[in-house]
Coordinates of C-alpha atoms and ligand atoms in Angstrom, one line a residue:
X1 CA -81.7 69.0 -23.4
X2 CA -83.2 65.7 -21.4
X3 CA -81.0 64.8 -18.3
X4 CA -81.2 61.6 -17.3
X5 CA -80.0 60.1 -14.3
X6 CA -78.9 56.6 -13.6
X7 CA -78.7 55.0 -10.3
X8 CA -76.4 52.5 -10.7
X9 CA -73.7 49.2 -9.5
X10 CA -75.0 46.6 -11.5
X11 CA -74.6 45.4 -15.4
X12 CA -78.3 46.7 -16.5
X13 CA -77.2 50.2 -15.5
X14 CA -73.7 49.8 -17.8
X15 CA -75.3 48.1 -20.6
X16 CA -78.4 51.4 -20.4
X17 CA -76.0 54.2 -20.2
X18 CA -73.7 52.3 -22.7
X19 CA -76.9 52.2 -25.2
X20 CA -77.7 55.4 -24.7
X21 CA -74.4 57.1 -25.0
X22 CA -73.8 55.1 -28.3
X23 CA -77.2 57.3 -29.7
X24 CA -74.3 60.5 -29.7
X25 CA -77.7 62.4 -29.0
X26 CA -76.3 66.1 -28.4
X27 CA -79.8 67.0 -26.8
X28 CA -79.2 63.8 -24.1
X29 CA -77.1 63.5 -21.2
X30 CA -76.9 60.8 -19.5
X31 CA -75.2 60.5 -15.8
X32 CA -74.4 57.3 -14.1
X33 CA -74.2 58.0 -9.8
X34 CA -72.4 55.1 -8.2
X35 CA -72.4 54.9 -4.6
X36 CA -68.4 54.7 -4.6
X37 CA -67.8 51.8 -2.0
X38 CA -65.8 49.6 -5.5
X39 CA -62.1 51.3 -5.2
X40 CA -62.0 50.0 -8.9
X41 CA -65.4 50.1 -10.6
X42 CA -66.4 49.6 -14.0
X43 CA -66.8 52.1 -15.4
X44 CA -70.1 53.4 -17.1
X45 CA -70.3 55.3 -20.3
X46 CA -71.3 58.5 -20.0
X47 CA -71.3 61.4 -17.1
X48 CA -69.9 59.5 -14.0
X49 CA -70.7 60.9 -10.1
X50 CA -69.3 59.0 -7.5
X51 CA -70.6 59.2 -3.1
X52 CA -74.0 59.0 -1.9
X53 CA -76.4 62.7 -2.0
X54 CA -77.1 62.8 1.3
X55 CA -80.0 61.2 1.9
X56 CA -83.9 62.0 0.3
X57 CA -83.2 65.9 0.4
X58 CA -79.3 65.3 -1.1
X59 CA -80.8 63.4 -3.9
X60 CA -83.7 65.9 -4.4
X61 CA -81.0 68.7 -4.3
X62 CA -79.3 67.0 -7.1
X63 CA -82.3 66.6 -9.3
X64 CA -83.5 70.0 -9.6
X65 CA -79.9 71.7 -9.2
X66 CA -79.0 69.2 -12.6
X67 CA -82.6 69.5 -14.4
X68 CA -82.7 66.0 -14.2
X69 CA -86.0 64.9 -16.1
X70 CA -85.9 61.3 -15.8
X71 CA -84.5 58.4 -13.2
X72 CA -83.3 55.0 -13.5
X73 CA -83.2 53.5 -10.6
X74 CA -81.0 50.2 -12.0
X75 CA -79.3 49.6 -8.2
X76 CA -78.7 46.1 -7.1
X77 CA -82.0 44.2 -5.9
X78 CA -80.3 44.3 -1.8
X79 CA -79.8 48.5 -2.3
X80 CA -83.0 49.3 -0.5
X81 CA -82.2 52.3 0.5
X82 CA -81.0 54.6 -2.3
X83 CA -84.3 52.7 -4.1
X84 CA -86.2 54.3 -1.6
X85 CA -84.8 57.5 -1.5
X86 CA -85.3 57.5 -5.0
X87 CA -88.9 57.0 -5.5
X88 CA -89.4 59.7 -2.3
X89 CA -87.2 62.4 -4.1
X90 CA -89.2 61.5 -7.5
X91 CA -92.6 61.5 -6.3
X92 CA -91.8 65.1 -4.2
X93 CA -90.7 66.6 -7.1
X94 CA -92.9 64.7 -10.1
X95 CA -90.0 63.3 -11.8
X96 CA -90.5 59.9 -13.8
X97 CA -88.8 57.0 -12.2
X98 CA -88.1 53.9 -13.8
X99 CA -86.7 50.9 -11.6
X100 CA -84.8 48.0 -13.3
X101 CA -85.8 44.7 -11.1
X102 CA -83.3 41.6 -12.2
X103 CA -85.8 38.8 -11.9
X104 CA -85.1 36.9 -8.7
X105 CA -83.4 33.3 -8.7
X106 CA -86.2 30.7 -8.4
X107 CA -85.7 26.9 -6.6
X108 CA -84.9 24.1 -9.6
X109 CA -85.4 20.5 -8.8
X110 CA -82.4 19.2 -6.7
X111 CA -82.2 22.6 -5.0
X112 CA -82.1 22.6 -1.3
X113 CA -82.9 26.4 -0.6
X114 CA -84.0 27.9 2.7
X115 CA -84.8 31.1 2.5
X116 CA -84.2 33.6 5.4
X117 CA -84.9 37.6 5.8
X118 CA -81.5 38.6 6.6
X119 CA -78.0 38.2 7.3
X120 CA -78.5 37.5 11.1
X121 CA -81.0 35.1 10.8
X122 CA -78.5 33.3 7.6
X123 CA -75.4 33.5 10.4
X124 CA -77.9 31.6 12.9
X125 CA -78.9 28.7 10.8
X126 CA -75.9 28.1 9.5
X127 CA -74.0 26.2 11.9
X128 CA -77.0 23.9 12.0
X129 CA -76.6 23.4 8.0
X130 CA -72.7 22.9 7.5
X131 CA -69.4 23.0 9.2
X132 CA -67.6 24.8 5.7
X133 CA -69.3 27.4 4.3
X134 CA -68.8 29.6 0.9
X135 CA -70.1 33.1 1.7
X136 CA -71.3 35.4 -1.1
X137 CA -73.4 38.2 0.4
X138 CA -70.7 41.3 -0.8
X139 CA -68.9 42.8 1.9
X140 CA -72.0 44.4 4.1
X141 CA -74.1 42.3 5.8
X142 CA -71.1 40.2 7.5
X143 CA -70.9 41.2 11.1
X144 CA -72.8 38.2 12.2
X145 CA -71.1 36.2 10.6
X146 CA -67.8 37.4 12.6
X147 CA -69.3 35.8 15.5
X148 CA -69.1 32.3 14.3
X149 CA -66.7 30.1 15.8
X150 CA -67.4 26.4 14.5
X151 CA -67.4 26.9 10.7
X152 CA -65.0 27.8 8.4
X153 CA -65.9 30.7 6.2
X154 CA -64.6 31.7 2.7
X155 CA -66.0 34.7 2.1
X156 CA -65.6 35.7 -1.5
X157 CA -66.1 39.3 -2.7
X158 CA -65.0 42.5 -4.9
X159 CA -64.1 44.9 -1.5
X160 CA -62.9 43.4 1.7
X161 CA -65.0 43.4 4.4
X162 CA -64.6 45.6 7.1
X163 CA -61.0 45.6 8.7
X164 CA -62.9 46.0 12.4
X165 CA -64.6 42.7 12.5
X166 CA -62.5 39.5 12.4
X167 CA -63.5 36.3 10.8
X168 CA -60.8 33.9 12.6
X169 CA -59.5 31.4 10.3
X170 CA -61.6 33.0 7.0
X171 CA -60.0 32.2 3.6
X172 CA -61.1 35.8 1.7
X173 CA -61.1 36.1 -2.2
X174 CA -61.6 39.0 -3.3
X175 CA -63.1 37.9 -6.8
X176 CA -65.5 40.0 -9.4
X177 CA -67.7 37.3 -11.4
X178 CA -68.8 36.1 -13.5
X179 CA -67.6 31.9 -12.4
X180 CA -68.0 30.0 -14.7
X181 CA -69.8 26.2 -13.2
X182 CA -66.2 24.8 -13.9
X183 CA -64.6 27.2 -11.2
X184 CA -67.5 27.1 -8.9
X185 CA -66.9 23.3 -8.8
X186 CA -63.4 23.9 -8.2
X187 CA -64.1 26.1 -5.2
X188 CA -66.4 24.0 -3.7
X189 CA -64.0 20.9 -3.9
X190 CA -61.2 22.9 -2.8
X191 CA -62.4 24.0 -0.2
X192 CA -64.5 21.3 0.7
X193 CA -67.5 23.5 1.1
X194 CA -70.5 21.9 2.2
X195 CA -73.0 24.9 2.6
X196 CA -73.5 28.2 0.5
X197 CA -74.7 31.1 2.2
X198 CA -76.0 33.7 -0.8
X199 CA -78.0 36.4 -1.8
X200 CA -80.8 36.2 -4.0
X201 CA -79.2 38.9 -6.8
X202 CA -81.0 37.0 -9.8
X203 CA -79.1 37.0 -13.4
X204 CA -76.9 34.9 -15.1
X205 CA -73.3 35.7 -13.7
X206 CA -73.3 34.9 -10.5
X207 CA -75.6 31.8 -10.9
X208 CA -73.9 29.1 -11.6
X209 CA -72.5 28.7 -8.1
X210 CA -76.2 27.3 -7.4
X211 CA -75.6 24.9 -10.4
X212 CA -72.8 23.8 -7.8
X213 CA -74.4 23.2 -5.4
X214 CA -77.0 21.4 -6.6
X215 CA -74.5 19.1 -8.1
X216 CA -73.0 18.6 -5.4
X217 CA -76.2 18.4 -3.0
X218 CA -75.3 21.0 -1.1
X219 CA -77.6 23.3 1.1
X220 CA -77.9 27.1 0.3
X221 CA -79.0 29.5 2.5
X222 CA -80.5 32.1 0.4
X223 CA -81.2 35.4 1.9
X224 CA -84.5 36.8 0.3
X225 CA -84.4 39.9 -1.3
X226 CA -86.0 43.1 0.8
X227 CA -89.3 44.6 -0.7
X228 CA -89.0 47.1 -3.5
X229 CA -91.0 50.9 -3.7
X230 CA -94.1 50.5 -6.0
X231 CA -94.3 51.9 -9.1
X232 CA -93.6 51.3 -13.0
X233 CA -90.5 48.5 -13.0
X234 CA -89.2 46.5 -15.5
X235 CA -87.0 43.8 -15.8
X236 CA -83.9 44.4 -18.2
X237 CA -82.4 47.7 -19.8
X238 CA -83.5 46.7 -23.4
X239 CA -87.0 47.0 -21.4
X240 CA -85.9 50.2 -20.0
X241 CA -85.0 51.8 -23.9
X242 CA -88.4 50.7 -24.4
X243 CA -90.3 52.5 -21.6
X244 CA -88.0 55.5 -22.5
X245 CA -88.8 55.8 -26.3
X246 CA -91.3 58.2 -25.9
X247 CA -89.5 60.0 -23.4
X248 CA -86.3 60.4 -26.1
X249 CA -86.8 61.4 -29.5
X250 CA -83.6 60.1 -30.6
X251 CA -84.0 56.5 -29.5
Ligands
NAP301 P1 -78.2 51.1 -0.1 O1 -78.1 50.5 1.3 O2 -79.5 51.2 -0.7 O3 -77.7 52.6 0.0 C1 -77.0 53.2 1.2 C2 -76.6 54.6 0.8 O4 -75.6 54.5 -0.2 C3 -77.7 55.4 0.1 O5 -78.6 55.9 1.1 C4 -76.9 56.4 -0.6 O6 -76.4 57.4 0.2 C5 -75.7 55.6 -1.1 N1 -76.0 55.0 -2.5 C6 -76.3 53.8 -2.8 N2 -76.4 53.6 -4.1 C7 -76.0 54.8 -4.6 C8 -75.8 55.2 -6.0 N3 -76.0 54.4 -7.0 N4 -75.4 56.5 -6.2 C9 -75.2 57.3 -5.1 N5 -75.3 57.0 -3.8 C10 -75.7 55.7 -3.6 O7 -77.1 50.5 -1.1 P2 -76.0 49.4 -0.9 O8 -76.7 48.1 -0.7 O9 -75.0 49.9 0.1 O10 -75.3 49.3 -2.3 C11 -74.5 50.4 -2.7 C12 -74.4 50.4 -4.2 O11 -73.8 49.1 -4.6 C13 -75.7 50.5 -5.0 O12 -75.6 51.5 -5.9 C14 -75.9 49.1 -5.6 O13 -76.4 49.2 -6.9 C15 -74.5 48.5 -5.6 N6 -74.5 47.1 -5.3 C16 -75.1 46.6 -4.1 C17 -75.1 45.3 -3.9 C18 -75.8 44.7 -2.6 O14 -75.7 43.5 -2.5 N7 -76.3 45.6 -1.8 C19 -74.5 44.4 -4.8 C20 -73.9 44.9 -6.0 C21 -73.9 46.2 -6.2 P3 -77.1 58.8 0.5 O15 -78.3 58.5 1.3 O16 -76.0 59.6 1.1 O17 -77.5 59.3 -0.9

């Protein structure tokens, strides 16, 4: 039996476990962990575990109490922490660890990026950049922007943010993408937005509110992606069957 675990939230880790549940492999399990902050996730094919392990020694708990033989780390580019965790728990205990790394979004002609480190630095510049801003950083990360008085935020994401902070006269849409460039021009000329605050999360779903905005002009304030644990990485989960061929006699 291989045991394969799959550190998921994101569309490369549904589309791997769905692949490699389809191979009805007897000798193959395969779990998908989810961090459990989506109320209503979609849901992976295979083994599903919901809720964090507990840190470095939680997750290397987990490995050798399962047998797990191999890990995918396919997490979202920001979840730099469970990535770490993972290649700590996988180097203590010489398991093979494979991370999926979306390839980051890159500047096109027109664009009118500037790149900060973080959300506080992004909450600082903006006032300086627009007065009606369209906020899509997912529901951590906010707090600073909480403090802002002079712009007018819509925050669009899957949970709602925290119910502690408040964000004054906020519109919040609680939306799961992909937009389409037709309803990302809609938004922004609804709501008269005139500065996009993002994350670099890289793929094709969530990209065409840049499109927008580049249309339109429009300043984005793109919060660079943190740095990622060495060691082997690829970039999509049909490059991920592929680095696990010879780990899966099946595939
Ligand atoms: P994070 O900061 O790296 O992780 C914080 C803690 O959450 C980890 O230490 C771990 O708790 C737990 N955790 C995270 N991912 C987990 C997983 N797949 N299975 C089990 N526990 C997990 O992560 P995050 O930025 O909060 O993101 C949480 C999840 O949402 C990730 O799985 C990620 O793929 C997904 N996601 C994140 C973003 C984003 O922008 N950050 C966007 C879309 C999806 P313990 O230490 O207790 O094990």
């Amino acid at each position: 039996m291989t045991r394969l675990l799959i550190l998921g939230g994101t569309g490369e880790a549904r589309q791997l476990a769905a692949r490699l549940s389809e191979l009805g492999d007897p000798a193959l399990e395969v779990i998908t962990s989810l961090a459990g902050r989506t109320r209503a996730p979609i849901v992976p094919a295979g083994v599903l575990r919901r809720g964090g392990f507990g840190g470095v020694d939680g997750l290397s708990q987990f490995l050798t109490q399962k047998g797990v033989d191999i890990v995918i780390d396919a997490t979202h580019p920001y979840a730099a922490q469970i990535s770490a965790n993972a290649a700590a728990a996988c180097e203590a205990l010489n398991v093979p660890l494979l991370r999926i790394d979306r390839p980051a979004w890159t500047p096109q002609s027109g664009d009118r990026w500037h790149r900060v480190p973080d959300a506080d630095h992004a909450a600082r510049l903006l006032p300086q950049l627009g007065r009606r801003a369209l906020v899509t950083i997912g529901a951590q990360g906010l707090a600073p922007f909480a403090a802002l008085r002079d712009v007018k935020l819509v925050i669009r994401l899957i949970e709602l943010p925290d119910p502690s902070l408040s964000f004054g006269m906020a519109v919040i849409l609680r939306q799961r993408g992909p937009f389409s460039i037709e309803e990302e021009r809609a938004l922004f000329h609804q709501h008269c937005i005139s500065v996009l605050v993002t994350k670099n999360a890289g793929g094709g779903d969530t990209a065409p509110k840049l499109a927008a905005a580049r249309e339109a002009g429009i300043p984005v304030i793109m919060i660079d992606r943190p740095p990622t644990p060495a060691g082997p990485s690829v970039d999509t989960a049909d490059a991920a069957l592929d680095w696990l061929r010879p780990r899966i006699s099946s595939l």
